[in-house]
Amino acid sequence: KQWYQRRVRGKKGSYYHDDIWSMKYLPRFKWAHLTEKLAYDAAVRRKRLQTELSQVKRETSFFLEQVDKKKQITSIKRKREEKGQSVEAETSGEPSAKQRQLASTASKKEKTLPGSILSSVFTQ
């Protein structure tokens, strides 16, 4: 029996009395197919939520670690200031080693190879 495009019926005063069914018979379709799809979708959703939760936990723990680290640094800085020691190098967060400026490589090559040798090599 096909229900497609038939009235729902029921009592005349019912909310759904004049509504129409919109179901069609699907050959070779089993109820297991539908429940399998629903179970798969639920598992995917559960897995996605689990990964999002673990990501949020990682972010939260990282943030809390950074807050604790900042508290430690500020307390160390305050104690050193009270003692009158230098604070800037160790707690500033910047690397303490500075790079020196290098001379340009072009000027080095000119110093190592005199112009007379270069002109004799490249003349035609």
Coordinates of N, CA and C in Angstrom, one line a residue:
K1 N 0.8 -1.2 0.0 CA 0.0 0.0 0.0 C 0.9 1.2 0.0
Q2 N 0.7 2.1 -0.9 CA 1.5 3.3 -1.0 C 0.7 4.5 -0.3
W3 N 1.5 5.2 0.5 CA 0.9 6.3 1.2 C 1.1 7.7 0.6
Y4 N 1.9 7.7 -0.5 CA 2.3 9.0 -1.1 C 1.1 9.7 -1.6
Q5 N 0.9 11.0 -1.3 CA -0.1 11.9 -1.7 C -1.5 11.4 -1.2
R6 N -1.6 10.8 -0.1 CA -2.9 10.5 0.5 C -3.1 11.3 1.8
R7 N -4.3 11.5 2.2 CA -4.6 12.2 3.4 C -4.2 11.4 4.6
V8 N -3.8 12.1 5.7 CA -3.4 11.4 6.9 C -4.7 10.9 7.6
R9 N -5.8 11.5 7.5 CA -7.0 11.1 8.1 C -7.0 11.3 9.6
G10 N -7.7 10.4 10.3 CA -7.8 10.6 11.7 C -9.1 11.3 12.0
K11 N -9.3 11.8 13.2 CA -10.5 12.5 13.5 C -10.6 13.8 12.7
K12 N -11.8 14.3 12.5 CA -12.0 15.4 11.6 C -11.5 16.7 12.3
G13 N -11.5 16.8 13.6 CA -11.0 18.0 14.3 C -9.5 17.9 14.5
S14 N -8.8 16.8 14.1 CA -7.4 16.7 14.4 C -6.6 17.7 13.6
Y15 N -5.4 18.1 14.1 CA -4.6 19.1 13.5 C -4.0 18.5 12.1
Y16 N -3.8 17.2 12.1 CA -3.2 16.6 10.9 C -4.2 16.0 9.9
H17 N -5.5 16.2 10.1 CA -6.5 15.5 9.4 C -6.4 15.8 7.9
D18 N -6.2 17.0 7.5 CA -6.1 17.4 6.1 C -4.7 17.4 5.5
D19 N -3.7 17.0 6.3 CA -2.4 16.9 5.8 C -2.2 15.7 4.8
I20 N -1.2 15.8 4.0 CA -0.9 14.7 3.0 C 0.4 14.0 3.4
W21 N 0.4 12.7 3.2 CA 1.6 11.9 3.4 C 2.5 12.2 2.3
S22 N 3.8 12.3 2.6 CA 4.8 12.5 1.5 C 5.9 11.4 1.7
M23 N 5.4 10.2 1.7 CA 6.3 9.0 1.7 C 6.1 8.3 0.4
K24 N 7.2 7.7 0.0 CA 7.2 6.9 -1.2 C 7.9 5.5 -0.9
Y25 N 7.4 4.5 -1.6 CA 8.0 3.2 -1.4 C 9.4 3.2 -2.0
L26 N 10.4 2.8 -1.3 CA 11.7 2.7 -1.8 C 12.1 1.2 -1.9
P27 N 12.2 0.7 -3.1 CA 12.5 -0.7 -3.3 C 13.9 -1.1 -2.7
R28 N 14.0 -2.2 -2.1 CA 15.2 -2.8 -1.5 C 15.8 -1.9 -0.4
F29 N 15.0 -1.0 0.1 CA 15.5 -0.2 1.3 C 15.0 -0.9 2.5
K30 N 16.0 -1.1 3.4 CA 15.7 -1.8 4.7 C 15.8 -0.8 5.8
W31 N 15.2 -1.1 6.9 CA 15.2 -0.2 8.1 C 16.6 -0.2 8.7
A32 N 17.4 -1.3 8.5 CA 18.8 -1.3 9.0 C 19.6 -0.3 8.3
H33 N 19.3 0.0 7.0 CA 20.1 1.0 6.3 C 20.0 2.4 7.0
L34 N 18.7 2.7 7.4 CA 18.5 4.0 8.0 C 19.1 4.1 9.4
T35 N 19.0 3.0 10.2 CA 19.5 3.0 11.5 C 21.1 3.0 11.5
E36 N 21.6 2.3 10.5 CA 23.1 2.3 10.3 C 23.6 3.7 10.0
K37 N 22.9 4.4 9.1 CA 23.3 5.8 8.8 C 23.2 6.7 10.0
L38 N 22.1 6.5 10.8 CA 22.0 7.4 12.0 C 23.0 7.1 13.0
A39 N 23.4 5.8 13.2 CA 24.4 5.4 14.1 C 25.8 6.0 13.7
Y40 N 26.1 5.9 12.4 CA 27.3 6.4 11.9 C 27.4 7.9 12.1
D41 N 26.3 8.6 11.8 CA 26.3 10.1 12.0 C 26.5 10.4 13.5
A42 N 25.9 9.7 14.3 CA 26.1 9.9 15.8 C 27.5 9.7 16.2
A43 N 28.1 8.6 15.7 CA 29.5 8.3 16.0 C 30.4 9.4 15.5
V44 N 30.2 9.9 14.3 CA 31.0 11.0 13.7 C 30.9 12.3 14.6
R45 N 29.6 12.6 15.0 CA 29.4 13.8 15.8 C 30.1 13.6 17.1
R46 N 30.0 12.4 17.7 CA 30.6 12.2 19.0 C 32.1 12.4 18.9
K47 N 32.7 11.8 17.9 CA 34.2 11.9 17.7 C 34.6 13.4 17.5
R48 N 33.8 14.1 16.7 CA 34.1 15.5 16.4 C 34.1 16.3 17.7
L49 N 33.0 16.1 18.5 CA 32.9 16.8 19.8 C 34.1 16.4 20.8
Q50 N 34.5 15.2 20.7 CA 35.6 14.7 21.6 C 36.9 15.4 21.2
T51 N 37.2 15.5 19.9 CA 38.4 16.2 19.4 C 38.3 17.7 19.8
E52 N 37.2 18.3 19.6 CA 37.0 19.7 20.0 C 37.3 19.9 21.5
L53 N 36.7 19.0 22.3 CA 36.9 19.1 23.7 C 38.4 19.0 24.1
S54 N 39.1 18.0 23.5 CA 40.5 17.8 23.8 C 41.3 19.1 23.4
Q55 N 40.9 19.7 22.2 CA 41.6 20.9 21.8 C 41.4 22.0 22.8
V56 N 40.2 22.2 23.3 CA 39.9 23.2 24.2 C 40.7 23.0 25.5
K57 N 40.8 21.7 25.9 CA 41.5 21.4 27.2 C 43.0 21.7 27.0
R58 N 43.5 21.4 25.8 CA 44.9 21.8 25.6 C 45.2 23.3 25.6
E59 N 44.3 24.0 25.0 CA 44.4 25.5 25.0 C 44.3 26.0 26.4
T60 N 43.3 25.5 27.2 CA 43.1 26.0 28.5 C 44.3 25.7 29.4
S61 N 44.9 24.5 29.3 CA 46.0 24.1 30.1 C 47.2 25.0 29.7
F62 N 47.4 25.2 28.4 CA 48.5 26.1 27.9 C 48.4 27.5 28.5
F63 N 47.1 28.0 28.4 CA 46.9 29.4 29.0 C 47.2 29.4 30.5
L64 N 46.7 28.4 31.2 CA 47.0 28.4 32.6 C 48.5 28.3 32.9
E65 N 49.2 27.5 32.2 CA 50.6 27.4 32.3 C 51.3 28.8 32.1
Q66 N 50.9 29.5 31.1 CA 51.4 30.8 30.8 C 51.1 31.8 31.9
V67 N 49.9 31.7 32.5 CA 49.6 32.6 33.6 C 50.5 32.3 34.8
D68 N 50.7 31.0 35.1 CA 51.5 30.7 36.2 C 53.0 31.1 36.0
K69 N 53.4 30.9 34.7 CA 54.8 31.3 34.4 C 55.0 32.9 34.5
K70 N 54.0 33.6 34.1 CA 54.0 35.1 34.3 C 54.0 35.5 35.7
K71 N 53.2 34.8 36.6 CA 53.3 35.1 38.0 C 54.6 34.8 38.6
Q72 N 55.3 33.7 38.2 CA 56.6 33.3 38.7 C 57.6 34.4 38.3
I73 N 57.5 34.8 37.0 CA 58.5 35.8 36.5 C 58.3 37.1 37.2
T74 N 57.1 37.5 37.4 CA 56.9 38.8 38.1 C 57.3 38.7 39.6
S75 N 57.1 37.6 40.2 CA 57.5 37.5 41.6 C 59.0 37.5 41.7
I76 N 59.7 36.8 40.8 CA 61.2 36.8 40.8 C 61.7 38.2 40.5
K77 N 61.0 38.9 39.6 CA 61.4 40.3 39.3 C 61.3 41.2 40.5
R78 N 60.1 41.1 41.2 CA 59.9 41.9 42.3 C 60.9 41.6 43.4
K79 N 61.2 40.4 43.7 CA 62.2 40.0 44.7 C 63.5 40.6 44.4
R80 N 63.9 40.5 43.1 CA 65.2 41.0 42.7 C 65.3 42.5 42.8
E81 N 64.2 43.1 42.5 CA 64.2 44.6 42.6 C 64.3 45.0 44.1
E82 N 63.7 44.2 45.0 CA 63.8 44.5 46.4 C 65.2 44.3 46.9
K83 N 65.9 43.4 46.4 CA 67.3 43.1 46.7 C 68.3 44.1 46.0
G84 N 67.8 44.7 45.0 CA 68.6 45.7 44.2 C 69.4 45.1 43.1
Q85 N 69.1 43.9 42.7 CA 69.8 43.2 41.6 C 69.3 43.6 40.3
S86 N 70.1 43.3 39.2 CA 69.6 43.6 37.8 C 68.6 42.6 37.4
V87 N 67.6 43.0 36.8 CA 66.5 42.1 36.4 C 66.3 42.0 34.9
E88 N 66.8 42.9 34.1 CA 66.4 43.1 32.7 C 66.8 41.9 31.8
A89 N 68.0 41.3 32.0 CA 68.4 40.3 31.0 C 67.7 39.0 31.2
E90 N 67.4 38.5 32.4 CA 66.9 37.2 32.5 C 65.4 37.1 32.4
T91 N 64.7 38.1 32.7 CA 63.2 38.0 32.7 C 62.5 38.8 31.6
S92 N 63.3 39.5 30.8 CA 62.7 40.3 29.8 C 62.0 39.5 28.7
G93 N 62.4 38.2 28.5 CA 61.8 37.4 27.4 C 62.6 37.5 26.1
E94 N 63.5 38.4 26.0 CA 64.3 38.6 24.8 C 65.6 37.8 25.0
P95 N 66.1 37.3 23.9 CA 67.4 36.6 24.0 C 68.5 37.6 24.4
S96 N 69.4 37.0 25.3 CA 70.5 37.9 25.8 C 71.6 38.0 24.8
A97 N 71.8 37.1 23.9 CA 72.9 37.2 22.9 C 72.5 38.2 21.8
K98 N 73.4 39.0 21.4 CA 73.2 39.9 20.3 C 74.0 39.5 19.1
Q99 N 73.5 39.7 17.9 CA 74.3 39.4 16.7 C 75.1 40.6 16.3
R100 N 76.3 40.3 15.9 CA 77.1 41.4 15.4 C 76.8 41.7 14.0
Q101 N 77.1 42.9 13.6 CA 76.9 43.3 12.2 C 78.0 42.8 11.3
L102 N 77.6 42.2 10.2 CA 78.6 41.7 9.3 C 78.9 42.7 8.2
A103 N 80.1 42.7 7.8 CA 80.5 43.6 6.6 C 79.9 43.0 5.4
S104 N 79.6 43.8 4.4 CA 78.9 43.3 3.2 C 79.8 42.3 2.5
T105 N 79.3 41.3 1.9 CA 80.1 40.3 1.2 C 80.7 40.9 0.0
A106 N 80.1 41.9 -0.7 CA 80.7 42.5 -1.9 C 82.0 43.2 -1.6
S107 N 82.1 43.9 -0.4 CA 83.3 44.6 -0.1 C 84.4 43.6 0.3
K108 N 84.1 42.5 0.8 CA 85.1 41.4 1.1 C 85.7 40.9 -0.1
K109 N 84.9 40.6 -1.2 CA 85.4 40.1 -2.4 C 86.3 41.0 -3.1
E110 N 86.0 42.3 -3.0 CA 86.8 43.3 -3.7 C 88.2 43.4 -3.0
K111 N 88.2 43.2 -1.7 CA 89.5 43.2 -1.0 C 90.3 42.0 -1.3
T112 N 89.7 40.9 -1.5 CA 90.5 39.7 -1.7 C 91.0 39.6 -3.1
L113 N 90.2 40.1 -4.1 CA 90.6 40.0 -5.5 C 90.8 41.4 -6.0
P114 N 92.0 41.8 -6.2 CA 92.3 43.1 -6.7 C 91.7 43.4 -8.1
G115 N 91.4 44.6 -8.4 CA 90.8 45.0 -9.6 C 91.6 44.7 -10.8
S116 N 92.9 44.7 -10.7 CA 93.8 44.5 -11.9 C 93.6 43.0 -12.4
I117 N 93.5 42.1 -11.4 CA 93.4 40.7 -11.8 C 92.0 40.5 -12.4
L118 N 91.0 41.1 -11.9 CA 89.6 40.9 -12.4 C 89.6 41.5 -13.8
S119 N 90.2 42.6 -14.0 CA 90.1 43.3 -15.4 C 90.8 42.4 -16.4
S120 N 91.9 41.8 -16.0 CA 92.7 41.0 -17.0 C 91.9 39.7 -17.3
V121 N 91.1 39.2 -16.4 CA 90.4 37.9 -16.6 C 89.2 38.2 -17.5
F122 N 88.5 39.3 -17.3 CA 87.2 39.6 -18.0 C 87.4 40.4 -19.3
T123 N 88.6 40.7 -19.7 CA 88.8 41.5 -20.9 C 88.7 40.6 -22.1
Q124 N 88.3 41.2 -23.3 CA 88.1 40.3 -24.4 C 89.2 40.3 -25.4

